[in-house]
Coordinates of C-alpha atoms in Angstrom, one line a residue:
Chain A
M1 CA 139.6 -171.7 88.1
W2 CA 141.0 -171.7 85.1
N3 CA 138.6 -169.1 84.0
I4 CA 139.0 -166.6 86.9
M5 CA 143.2 -166.8 86.6
K6 CA 142.3 -165.8 82.3
A7 CA 139.9 -163.6 83.5
Q8 CA 142.8 -161.8 86.1
R9 CA 145.1 -162.3 83.7
H10 CA 143.3 -159.5 81.1
Q11 CA 142.4 -157.6 83.6
I12 CA 146.2 -156.4 84.0
K13 CA 147.5 -157.0 81.6
G14 CA 148.5 -153.1 80.3
D15 CA 147.5 -152.2 84.4
N16 CA 149.9 -148.8 84.7
F17 CA 150.2 -149.3 88.2
I18 CA 151.3 -152.8 88.0
I19 CA 153.5 -151.4 85.5
Y20 CA 154.5 -148.6 87.0
G21 CA 155.8 -150.8 90.1
F22 CA 157.8 -153.1 88.3
L23 CA 160.3 -150.3 86.3
A24 CA 159.9 -149.0 90.2
A25 CA 161.4 -152.2 91.4
I26 CA 164.3 -152.4 88.6
I27 CA 165.0 -149.0 89.6
M28 CA 165.7 -149.6 92.9
Q29 CA 167.6 -153.2 92.3
V30 CA 170.3 -150.9 89.6
L31 CA 170.6 -148.3 92.0
P32 CA 173.5 -149.4 93.6
I33 CA 175.4 -148.6 90.8
F34 CA 174.9 -145.1 90.2
F35 CA 175.2 -144.3 93.9
D36 CA 177.9 -146.4 94.5
Q37 CA 179.9 -145.3 91.6
M38 CA 181.2 -148.5 90.5
D39 CA 184.4 -148.8 88.3
M40 CA 181.7 -150.3 85.1
E41 CA 185.4 -151.2 84.0
S42 CA 185.9 -154.0 85.8
M43 CA 182.2 -154.9 86.5
N44 CA 181.5 -158.6 85.8
G45 CA 178.4 -160.9 86.8
G46 CA 179.9 -161.7 89.8
L47 CA 180.7 -158.3 91.5
F48 CA 177.4 -156.9 89.7
A49 CA 175.1 -159.8 91.7
V50 CA 176.9 -159.3 95.2
S51 CA 176.8 -155.5 94.6
T52 CA 173.2 -155.1 94.2
F53 CA 171.8 -158.3 96.2
G54 CA 171.4 -155.9 99.6
M55 CA 168.9 -154.1 97.0
I56 CA 167.1 -157.5 96.2
P57 CA 164.5 -157.3 99.6
V58 CA 163.8 -153.9 98.3
S59 CA 162.6 -154.5 94.8
L60 CA 160.5 -158.0 95.8
V61 CA 158.5 -155.9 98.7
I62 CA 157.8 -152.9 95.7
V63 CA 156.4 -155.9 92.8
S64 CA 154.9 -158.1 95.7
L65 CA 152.7 -155.3 96.9
V66 CA 152.0 -154.3 93.8
L67 CA 150.8 -156.9 92.0
V68 CA 148.8 -158.6 95.4
A69 CA 147.0 -155.8 96.0
R70 CA 146.3 -156.0 92.6
I71 CA 145.3 -159.5 92.2
C72 CA 143.7 -160.5 95.2
G73 CA 142.4 -156.3 96.4
W74 CA 141.7 -154.7 93.7
D75 CA 138.3 -157.2 92.9
M76 CA 137.1 -156.9 96.6
D77 CA 137.5 -153.0 96.1
D78 CA 134.8 -152.7 94.0
K79 CA 132.9 -156.3 94.5
T80 CA 133.5 -157.4 90.9
I81 CA 134.8 -160.4 92.8
N82 CA 131.1 -161.1 93.5
Y83 CA 130.7 -162.1 90.1
E84 CA 132.5 -164.8 90.3
L85 CA 130.5 -166.4 93.1
L86 CA 126.8 -165.6 91.1
S87 CA 128.7 -167.0 88.0
G88 CA 128.8 -170.5 89.7
H89 CA 132.8 -170.3 90.9
S90 CA 132.9 -172.1 94.3
R91 CA 134.4 -169.8 97.2
S92 CA 137.8 -172.2 97.0
Q93 CA 138.2 -171.6 92.8
I94 CA 138.0 -168.1 93.5
Y95 CA 140.4 -167.8 96.2
F96 CA 143.1 -170.4 95.2
G97 CA 142.9 -168.6 91.6
R98 CA 144.5 -165.6 93.1
V99 CA 147.1 -167.4 95.6
V100 CA 147.8 -169.3 92.7
M101 CA 148.1 -165.8 90.0
S102 CA 150.0 -163.5 92.7
L103 CA 152.5 -166.6 93.6
V104 CA 153.2 -166.9 89.6
Y105 CA 153.1 -163.4 88.7
A106 CA 155.4 -162.0 91.8
L107 CA 157.7 -164.9 91.2
V108 CA 158.2 -164.7 87.7
A109 CA 158.6 -161.0 88.4
G110 CA 160.7 -161.1 91.2
L111 CA 163.4 -163.6 89.5
M112 CA 163.1 -161.0 86.3
I113 CA 164.4 -158.4 88.5
T114 CA 167.2 -160.0 90.8
V115 CA 168.1 -162.3 88.1
L116 CA 167.8 -160.3 84.6
P117 CA 170.2 -157.5 85.1
T118 CA 172.5 -159.7 86.6
F119 CA 172.2 -161.6 83.8
I120 CA 172.6 -158.9 80.7
V121 CA 175.8 -157.7 82.8
F122 CA 177.1 -161.8 82.9
I123 CA 176.3 -161.9 79.3
I124 CA 177.9 -158.6 78.4
K125 CA 180.7 -158.9 80.8
G126 CA 181.3 -162.7 81.8
W127 CA 180.9 -163.9 85.5
G128 CA 184.4 -162.5 87.3
N129 CA 186.2 -164.2 90.3
N130 CA 184.3 -162.2 92.4
A131 CA 182.1 -164.3 93.7
A132 CA 181.1 -168.6 92.9
F133 CA 178.5 -168.1 90.6
K134 CA 176.8 -171.8 92.2
E135 CA 177.0 -169.9 95.9
V136 CA 175.3 -166.9 94.1
F137 CA 172.5 -169.0 92.3
V138 CA 171.6 -170.8 95.9
R139 CA 171.6 -167.8 97.8
I140 CA 168.5 -166.3 95.3
A141 CA 167.3 -170.0 95.3
V142 CA 166.9 -170.0 99.1
M143 CA 165.7 -166.2 99.1
M144 CA 162.7 -166.8 97.1
C145 CA 161.4 -169.3 99.9
P146 CA 160.9 -166.6 102.3
Y147 CA 160.0 -164.1 99.4
I148 CA 156.6 -166.9 98.6
R149 CA 156.3 -167.0 102.3
W150 CA 155.9 -163.0 102.1
I151 CA 153.6 -163.1 99.0
C152 CA 151.2 -165.4 100.9
E153 CA 151.3 -163.0 104.2
L154 CA 150.5 -160.2 101.5
V155 CA 147.7 -162.8 100.2
L156 CA 146.6 -163.0 104.1
V157 CA 146.3 -159.5 104.7
A158 CA 144.5 -158.8 101.3
F159 CA 141.5 -160.8 102.5
I160 CA 141.4 -159.6 105.3
V161 CA 141.2 -156.3 104.6
K162 CA 139.2 -156.4 100.8
S163 CA 141.3 -153.6 99.2
S164 CA 143.4 -152.8 97.0
N165 CA 144.9 -149.2 99.3
A166 CA 144.8 -151.3 102.5
T167 CA 146.8 -154.2 101.3
L168 CA 149.8 -151.6 99.9
V169 CA 149.7 -149.2 102.8
L170 CA 149.5 -152.1 105.6
G171 CA 151.7 -154.5 103.8
F172 CA 154.3 -151.5 103.7
L173 CA 153.6 -150.8 107.6
M174 CA 154.2 -155.1 108.2
C175 CA 158.0 -155.2 106.4
E176 CA 159.1 -151.6 108.0
A177 CA 157.6 -152.1 111.2
V178 CA 158.9 -155.8 111.5
V179 CA 162.8 -154.9 110.8
L180 CA 162.8 -151.8 112.8
A181 CA 161.3 -152.8 115.9
Q182 CA 163.3 -156.0 115.4
T183 CA 166.3 -153.8 115.4
I184 CA 165.9 -151.2 117.9
F185 CA 164.5 -154.0 120.3
E186 CA 167.9 -156.2 119.5
D187 CA 170.2 -152.5 119.9
A188 CA 168.4 -151.5 122.8
T189 CA 168.0 -154.8 124.6
G190 CA 171.0 -157.1 122.9
I191 CA 169.0 -159.7 123.0
L192 CA 169.1 -161.4 120.0
I193 CA 164.9 -162.4 118.1
N194 CA 165.5 -165.4 116.5
V195 CA 162.1 -166.1 115.0
Q196 CA 162.0 -165.7 111.2
F197 CA 160.5 -163.2 109.8
A198 CA 159.9 -163.7 106.0
M199 CA 161.3 -159.7 105.3
T200 CA 164.2 -160.0 107.8
N201 CA 165.2 -163.5 106.8
M202 CA 165.2 -161.8 103.4
I203 CA 167.5 -159.1 103.9
E204 CA 169.4 -161.9 106.2
L205 CA 170.3 -164.1 103.0
S206 CA 170.9 -160.3 101.1
Q207 CA 174.0 -159.5 103.1
I208 CA 177.1 -160.9 101.9
T209 CA 180.2 -159.3 104.6
N210 CA 182.6 -161.8 104.3
S211 CA 185.6 -160.9 101.5
K212 CA 188.9 -160.7 101.2
M213 CA 191.5 -159.3 98.9
E214 CA 192.9 -162.1 96.6
L215 CA 195.8 -162.0 93.8
V216 CA 193.9 -163.9 90.6
N217 CA 195.1 -163.9 87.2
G218 CA 197.9 -161.1 88.5
E219 CA 195.2 -158.4 89.7
L220 CA 194.3 -157.9 93.3
I221 CA 190.5 -158.4 93.9
S222 CA 187.6 -158.7 96.1
V223 CA 186.5 -162.3 96.3
F224 CA 183.1 -162.3 97.8
D225 CA 181.7 -165.8 100.4
A226 CA 178.1 -165.6 99.0
S227 CA 177.7 -169.3 100.3
L228 CA 175.1 -170.4 103.1
K229 CA 175.3 -172.8 106.0
S230 CA 172.7 -175.8 105.7
S231 CA 171.2 -174.8 108.5
D232 CA 170.9 -171.7 107.7
I233 CA 169.2 -173.4 103.9
T234 CA 167.2 -175.9 105.6
S235 CA 165.6 -173.0 108.3
S236 CA 164.5 -170.7 105.7
I237 CA 162.8 -173.7 103.3
V238 CA 161.2 -175.7 106.3
V239 CA 160.0 -172.1 107.9
S240 CA 159.0 -170.4 105.2
F241 CA 156.7 -173.5 103.5
V242 CA 155.2 -173.8 107.1
V243 CA 153.8 -170.6 107.4
A244 CA 153.0 -169.8 103.8
V245 CA 151.3 -172.7 104.4
L246 CA 149.8 -171.4 107.1
C247 CA 148.3 -168.0 105.4
V248 CA 146.9 -169.5 102.6
M249 CA 145.3 -172.0 105.0
A250 CA 144.0 -169.3 107.0
G251 CA 142.9 -166.6 103.9
Y252 CA 141.1 -169.1 102.8
A253 CA 139.1 -170.0 106.1
I254 CA 138.3 -166.0 106.4
F255 CA 136.7 -165.5 103.1
K256 CA 135.0 -169.5 102.8
K257 CA 132.8 -168.1 105.8
R258 CA 132.5 -164.6 104.9
D259 CA 129.2 -162.4 103.3
M260 CA 130.2 -160.7 100.3
Chain B
M1 CA 103.0 -178.9 84.4
S2 CA 106.2 -176.4 85.3
Q3 CA 108.4 -177.7 87.7
N4 CA 110.1 -175.9 91.1
I5 CA 113.6 -174.9 90.1
I6 CA 114.2 -172.7 92.9
D7 CA 112.9 -174.1 96.4
V8 CA 113.9 -172.4 99.6
K9 CA 112.7 -173.5 103.1
H10 CA 112.7 -171.8 106.1
L11 CA 115.5 -169.8 105.0
S12 CA 116.8 -166.7 107.6
K13 CA 119.5 -164.7 108.1
Q14 CA 120.7 -163.5 111.3
Y15 CA 123.3 -159.7 111.5
M16 CA 123.7 -159.9 115.2
K17 CA 121.0 -159.2 116.7
Q18 CA 118.8 -158.6 114.1
K19 CA 117.0 -160.9 111.2
A20 CA 117.0 -159.7 107.8
V21 CA 115.5 -162.4 107.1
N22 CA 113.1 -165.1 109.3
D23 CA 111.8 -167.9 108.2
A24 CA 110.9 -167.7 104.6
S25 CA 110.2 -170.3 102.0
F26 CA 108.7 -170.7 98.6
Q27 CA 109.4 -172.0 95.1
I28 CA 110.0 -170.6 91.8
K29 CA 108.4 -172.5 88.8
E30 CA 110.0 -172.7 85.9
G31 CA 108.8 -170.1 83.6
M32 CA 107.6 -167.7 86.2
I33 CA 108.6 -163.8 86.0
C34 CA 108.2 -163.6 90.1
G35 CA 108.1 -160.0 91.7
L36 CA 109.8 -159.4 95.2
I37 CA 107.4 -156.7 96.7
G38 CA 108.8 -155.3 99.9
P39 CA 109.9 -151.8 101.9
N40 CA 113.8 -150.7 102.1
G41 CA 115.3 -153.0 104.4
A42 CA 112.5 -156.1 104.0
G43 CA 115.2 -158.6 103.2
K44 CA 114.4 -158.8 99.6
T45 CA 118.2 -158.0 98.8
T46 CA 119.4 -160.4 101.6
I47 CA 116.8 -163.4 99.9
M48 CA 118.7 -162.6 96.6
K49 CA 122.3 -162.4 97.6
M50 CA 121.9 -165.9 99.2
L51 CA 120.8 -166.9 96.2
G52 CA 123.5 -166.3 94.7
G53 CA 125.6 -167.7 97.6
L54 CA 127.2 -163.8 98.3
V55 CA 125.3 -164.4 101.6
I56 CA 125.8 -167.6 103.7
P57 CA 121.9 -168.4 105.2
T58 CA 121.9 -169.1 109.0
N59 CA 119.4 -171.4 108.9
G60 CA 117.4 -173.4 106.0
S61 CA 118.0 -174.6 103.1
I62 CA 118.2 -173.4 99.5
S63 CA 118.0 -176.0 96.3
I64 CA 118.3 -174.8 92.9
Y65 CA 117.6 -177.5 89.7
G66 CA 117.6 -179.8 92.6
G67 CA 121.1 -178.9 93.3
C68 CA 121.3 -177.8 97.4
T69 CA 124.9 -179.0 98.7
E70 CA 127.9 -176.4 98.2
A71 CA 129.2 -177.9 94.9
G72 CA 125.6 -178.5 93.2
L73 CA 124.5 -174.9 94.0
A74 CA 127.9 -173.6 92.3
K75 CA 127.0 -175.9 89.1
A76 CA 123.1 -174.3 89.4
R77 CA 124.6 -171.0 89.5
G78 CA 126.5 -171.5 86.2
R79 CA 123.1 -171.4 84.5
M80 CA 121.9 -168.6 86.3
S81 CA 122.5 -164.8 86.2
F82 CA 122.4 -162.0 88.6
M83 CA 122.1 -158.2 89.3
I84 CA 122.0 -157.4 93.1
E85 CA 121.9 -153.8 94.3
T86 CA 124.1 -151.4 91.8
P87 CA 125.8 -153.6 89.2
Y88 CA 129.8 -153.8 90.4
A89 CA 132.2 -153.1 87.3
K90 CA 135.6 -151.6 87.2
E91 CA 135.5 -147.8 87.6
K92 CA 138.5 -146.8 85.3
M93 CA 137.6 -149.6 82.2
S94 CA 135.0 -149.3 79.4
A95 CA 131.4 -151.4 79.0
R96 CA 133.0 -154.0 76.7
E97 CA 136.4 -154.1 79.0
N98 CA 134.0 -155.0 82.0
L99 CA 132.0 -157.7 79.7
E100 CA 135.4 -158.9 78.5
K101 CA 136.6 -159.4 81.6
Q102 CA 133.1 -161.4 82.8
R103 CA 133.2 -163.4 79.8
L104 CA 136.6 -164.9 80.3
Q105 CA 135.6 -165.6 84.4
K106 CA 131.8 -166.9 82.9
G107 CA 134.1 -169.0 80.2
I108 CA 132.2 -167.7 77.6
P109 CA 134.1 -168.8 74.4
D110 CA 132.1 -166.9 72.0
K111 CA 134.0 -163.0 72.1
K112 CA 130.9 -161.8 69.4
R113 CA 128.4 -162.1 72.7
V114 CA 129.9 -159.1 74.1
D115 CA 128.9 -156.7 71.0
E116 CA 125.6 -158.0 71.5
V117 CA 124.5 -157.6 74.5
L118 CA 126.2 -154.1 74.1
K119 CA 123.9 -153.5 71.3
I120 CA 120.5 -155.2 73.4
V121 CA 121.2 -153.3 76.5
G122 CA 122.2 -149.8 74.6
L123 CA 125.9 -149.4 75.0
E124 CA 127.3 -150.2 72.1
N125 CA 128.1 -146.7 71.6
T126 CA 130.1 -146.3 74.8
G127 CA 133.1 -147.0 73.2
K128 CA 136.6 -146.6 75.5
K129 CA 134.5 -144.1 77.9
H130 CA 134.6 -145.1 81.6
V131 CA 132.7 -146.4 84.1
R132 CA 133.2 -144.4 86.1
N133 CA 131.7 -141.6 84.1
F134 CA 128.6 -143.5 83.7
S135 CA 124.7 -141.9 84.6
L136 CA 122.9 -144.0 87.0
G137 CA 121.1 -145.2 84.2
M138 CA 124.1 -146.4 82.3
R139 CA 125.4 -148.4 85.0
Q140 CA 122.1 -150.4 85.2
R141 CA 122.3 -151.1 81.5
L142 CA 125.8 -153.1 82.2
G143 CA 124.5 -154.4 85.3
I144 CA 121.8 -156.0 82.8
A145 CA 124.1 -156.6 80.0
I146 CA 126.3 -158.5 82.3
A147 CA 123.4 -160.4 83.1
L148 CA 122.3 -161.2 79.8
L149 CA 126.1 -162.3 78.7
S150 CA 125.9 -166.1 79.8
K151 CA 122.0 -166.7 78.2
P152 CA 120.8 -167.9 81.2
E153 CA 118.0 -170.1 82.5
I154 CA 117.1 -167.7 85.7
M155 CA 117.8 -164.6 86.1
V156 CA 117.4 -162.8 89.3
M157 CA 117.2 -158.9 89.1
D158 CA 117.3 -156.5 92.7
E159 CA 115.8 -153.3 91.5
P160 CA 116.9 -153.3 87.6
I161 CA 114.8 -150.4 86.4
N162 CA 116.6 -148.1 89.4
G163 CA 117.7 -145.0 87.4
L164 CA 116.2 -145.8 83.9
D165 CA 114.0 -143.3 82.8
P166 CA 110.7 -144.0 80.9
E167 CA 111.8 -144.9 77.5
G168 CA 114.8 -147.6 79.5
I169 CA 111.9 -148.6 81.7
V170 CA 109.9 -149.9 79.0
E171 CA 112.9 -151.2 77.2
I172 CA 113.6 -153.2 79.3
R173 CA 109.9 -154.2 80.5
E174 CA 109.6 -155.5 76.7
L175 CA 112.6 -157.4 76.9
L176 CA 112.2 -159.1 79.7
L177 CA 109.3 -160.3 78.7
K178 CA 110.4 -160.9 75.6
L179 CA 113.2 -163.3 77.2
N180 CA 110.6 -165.2 79.2
R181 CA 108.1 -165.9 76.2
E182 CA 110.7 -166.8 73.4
E183 CA 113.6 -168.1 75.7
H184 CA 111.5 -169.3 78.9
I185 CA 113.7 -167.4 81.2
T186 CA 112.4 -167.4 84.9
I187 CA 112.5 -164.1 86.4
V188 CA 113.2 -163.0 89.4
I189 CA 112.5 -158.9 90.3
S190 CA 112.3 -157.0 93.0
S191 CA 111.7 -153.3 92.3
H192 CA 109.8 -150.7 94.1
I193 CA 107.8 -149.5 91.0
L194 CA 104.8 -151.5 91.4
S195 CA 103.4 -150.8 88.7
E196 CA 106.1 -152.2 86.8
L197 CA 106.0 -155.0 88.1
S198 CA 102.4 -155.6 87.6
L199 CA 102.8 -155.2 84.2
L200 CA 105.8 -157.8 83.8
C201 CA 105.0 -160.1 86.6
T202 CA 102.8 -163.7 86.6
D203 CA 103.8 -164.4 90.5
Y204 CA 104.4 -162.0 93.5
I205 CA 106.1 -163.0 97.2
F206 CA 105.3 -160.0 99.5
I207 CA 107.8 -159.3 102.4
H208 CA 108.3 -157.3 105.1
H209 CA 110.4 -157.5 107.9
G210 CA 111.9 -160.4 106.4
E211 CA 108.8 -162.4 106.8
L212 CA 107.2 -163.5 103.8
I213 CA 103.9 -162.7 104.4
Q214 CA 102.1 -164.0 101.1
A215 CA 102.8 -166.0 98.0
V216 CA 100.5 -165.4 95.3
S217 CA 99.3 -165.8 91.4
S218 CA 98.4 -162.6 89.7
D219 CA 95.3 -164.5 89.2
E220 CA 95.2 -165.2 92.5
L221 CA 96.2 -161.4 93.1
K222 CA 93.2 -159.9 90.9
K223 CA 90.7 -162.0 93.2
L224 CA 92.2 -160.5 96.2
C225 CA 92.5 -157.3 95.6
K226 CA 88.5 -156.9 95.3
E227 CA 87.0 -153.8 93.6
F228 CA 84.0 -152.1 95.6
Y229 CA 82.3 -149.2 95.8
H230 CA 83.5 -145.9 97.5
I231 CA 79.9 -144.3 98.7
H232 CA 80.0 -141.3 100.7
T233 CA 76.5 -139.6 102.0
D234 CA 74.9 -136.5 103.9
N235 CA 74.6 -139.5 106.4
D236 CA 76.9 -142.5 105.7
E237 CA 75.0 -144.1 108.8
K238 CA 72.1 -144.1 107.7
A239 CA 72.6 -145.0 104.3
L240 CA 74.8 -147.6 105.9
V241 CA 71.3 -149.0 107.7
I242 CA 69.5 -148.7 104.4
L243 CA 71.3 -150.7 102.1
E244 CA 71.6 -153.6 104.5
E245 CA 67.7 -153.3 104.6
K246 CA 66.3 -152.9 102.0
L247 CA 69.5 -154.7 99.9
G248 CA 70.5 -157.3 102.0
I249 CA 74.4 -156.4 102.0
T250 CA 76.4 -157.8 104.1
D251 CA 79.7 -157.7 102.4
Y252 CA 81.2 -154.1 103.8
D253 CA 83.9 -152.1 105.3
L254 CA 83.9 -149.0 106.8
D255 CA 86.7 -146.1 106.3
E256 CA 88.0 -144.1 109.5
D257 CA 85.7 -141.2 107.8
G258 CA 82.7 -143.5 108.3
S259 CA 82.3 -143.5 104.5
I260 CA 81.2 -147.0 102.6
R261 CA 83.2 -149.8 100.9
L262 CA 80.7 -152.6 99.3
Y263 CA 82.1 -155.1 98.1
E264 CA 79.2 -156.9 96.5
K265 CA 76.1 -155.7 93.7
M266 CA 78.8 -154.5 91.7
D267 CA 76.9 -155.1 88.6
K268 CA 73.8 -152.7 90.2
L269 CA 75.5 -148.8 91.2
T270 CA 71.6 -147.5 89.7
E271 CA 70.3 -150.0 92.0
V272 CA 72.4 -148.6 95.0
S273 CA 71.9 -145.2 93.9
R274 CA 68.5 -144.8 94.1
T275 CA 67.9 -147.2 97.6
L276 CA 70.1 -144.5 98.5
Y277 CA 68.2 -141.6 97.3
E278 CA 64.5 -143.3 97.9
G279 CA 66.0 -143.8 101.9
G280 CA 66.0 -140.0 101.8
V281 CA 69.8 -139.7 101.5
I282 CA 72.3 -138.0 98.9
P283 CA 75.1 -139.8 97.6
I284 CA 78.5 -137.5 97.6
T285 CA 80.3 -139.7 96.6
L286 CA 79.3 -143.0 95.2
G287 CA 82.2 -144.7 92.4
I288 CA 83.8 -148.0 91.5
N289 CA 87.7 -148.2 93.3
E290 CA 89.7 -150.3 91.0
A291 CA 92.2 -152.3 93.1
N292 CA 95.7 -152.4 92.4
L293 CA 99.0 -153.8 93.3
E294 CA 100.4 -150.8 94.7
K295 CA 96.7 -150.6 97.0
Y296 CA 96.7 -154.0 98.1
Y297 CA 100.3 -153.5 99.3
M298 CA 100.0 -150.4 100.9
N299 CA 97.3 -152.0 102.6
M300 CA 99.0 -154.8 103.2
V301 CA 102.1 -153.1 104.9
G302 CA 99.9 -151.0 106.6
E303 CA 98.5 -154.1 108.7
Q304 CA 101.9 -155.5 109.0
N305 CA 103.2 -152.2 111.1
V306 CA 100.8 -152.7 113.2
E307 CA 101.4 -156.2 114.0
H308 CA 105.1 -155.8 113.9
N309 CA 104.4 -152.6 116.4
E310 CA 102.5 -155.1 118.6
G311 CA 104.4 -157.8 118.3
T312 CA 107.2 -155.2 119.6
K313 CA 105.7 -153.7 122.3
A314 CA 104.5 -157.3 123.7
S315 CA 108.1 -158.5 123.8
D316 CA 109.0 -155.0 125.6

């Protein structure tokens, strides 16, 4: 399995498709600064984090789609994955090697996109008083759980459709369709759907709506409540973990029995 | 005495209503160059894919180097290499980059091996040219290079000379013979170019409509591909009577046009000719037909097609 992962790393190193996807995700993440015309003078780490939270799901979707499509789907497009079977690797090594690569690369890239810009602002401008560091940190950490679930769902899609491009298209449709369908249904019927989809869960976790004006150090500032209820934290972690495991096992069950 | 390294028993593969391979059993011994011969759709590639683990058999068993479990077969495949169908490659990578990726996934520590195999197959000067710009022959060479990368003990090759120019065909033939002779690599090869197989193979397996028709060594095949006299006269019926009465022939066949195939008296052409002439029959054609793999195969396929069609009609 280690050899398969080394070969994958060699393959995606310098892959322009992944580089462009990563850049697109970073740009999406920092876009609010320009569109919302923020006051850069009063900017700090906490304010930056809260201001860009809403773009996190979008950035994570872009980077995960690109990485999973390339790591899992590309070799099935041109059948070079067959060489791994022909070389004596077991189907479990081939499959789980790609699952691990997808999770590691997508998580690292995701954390870089979500944390790095905030970290840079934090280093330059300090954290500030607009949001509690611990609350922001916990929110990002919990958001990684539905993100991991989303990555595993994409892996399943990739192994079903056996194609990099089809994974991209279907993955994009999945996240758009789920959010749109849920919104339309809830607006039309007034019935809240209590099913947690990965995308909707990430969006919920990215929304920080509670804020108030407070006088801090003689200055009136917006203070954001980025805390999460323990029930929300628990349900995000548990549901994400269960669905992620189910998706991974389903993907393996499909791949194990497939004629290549 | 060479041992069986591949042992296939009652192997079958069913796709929906079609049986691609039906109850095939054969053994490959160490050191063999075994030719898989059959028309398009006979099941050769499916058998090779099952040996490689790409296709899961419906029935039957495969044992390679004694390993017959999933883990055992995977381990055995580490000692093999395969080239099946058109070689798979990353189109937007060069030959070197493709080989480097395969070197890494196969766990080959020696980086120089990539240069060695590029030189062996004649692709050392392709530089950064992408595989999507390769000709069919170049792609075949890349497939062979990938197969040679791990210095295998068994090579399974599905039409490796497809698309190669005559020079390339000779090169690959000589390479395979050298690998077999000097490195004792066992080779399983399929090709439509029967004349090439006859120069290469020590053994043959004939497959038709998914079934194994015959497995023979090249020595046995020579005996089966009998030489014969082809005799056509101005009166073939009379010629046959004369030959039976005067020379006592019994081992012969008649072609559709009535001409005679005589399988005996092979060193007595003059006697046959004189006997016919003295009997008042004028030979129009009298010559030796040398049997070869191609003719043997065509005859066999013809017979199998008749049997298959009769079987199909009966089941209808």
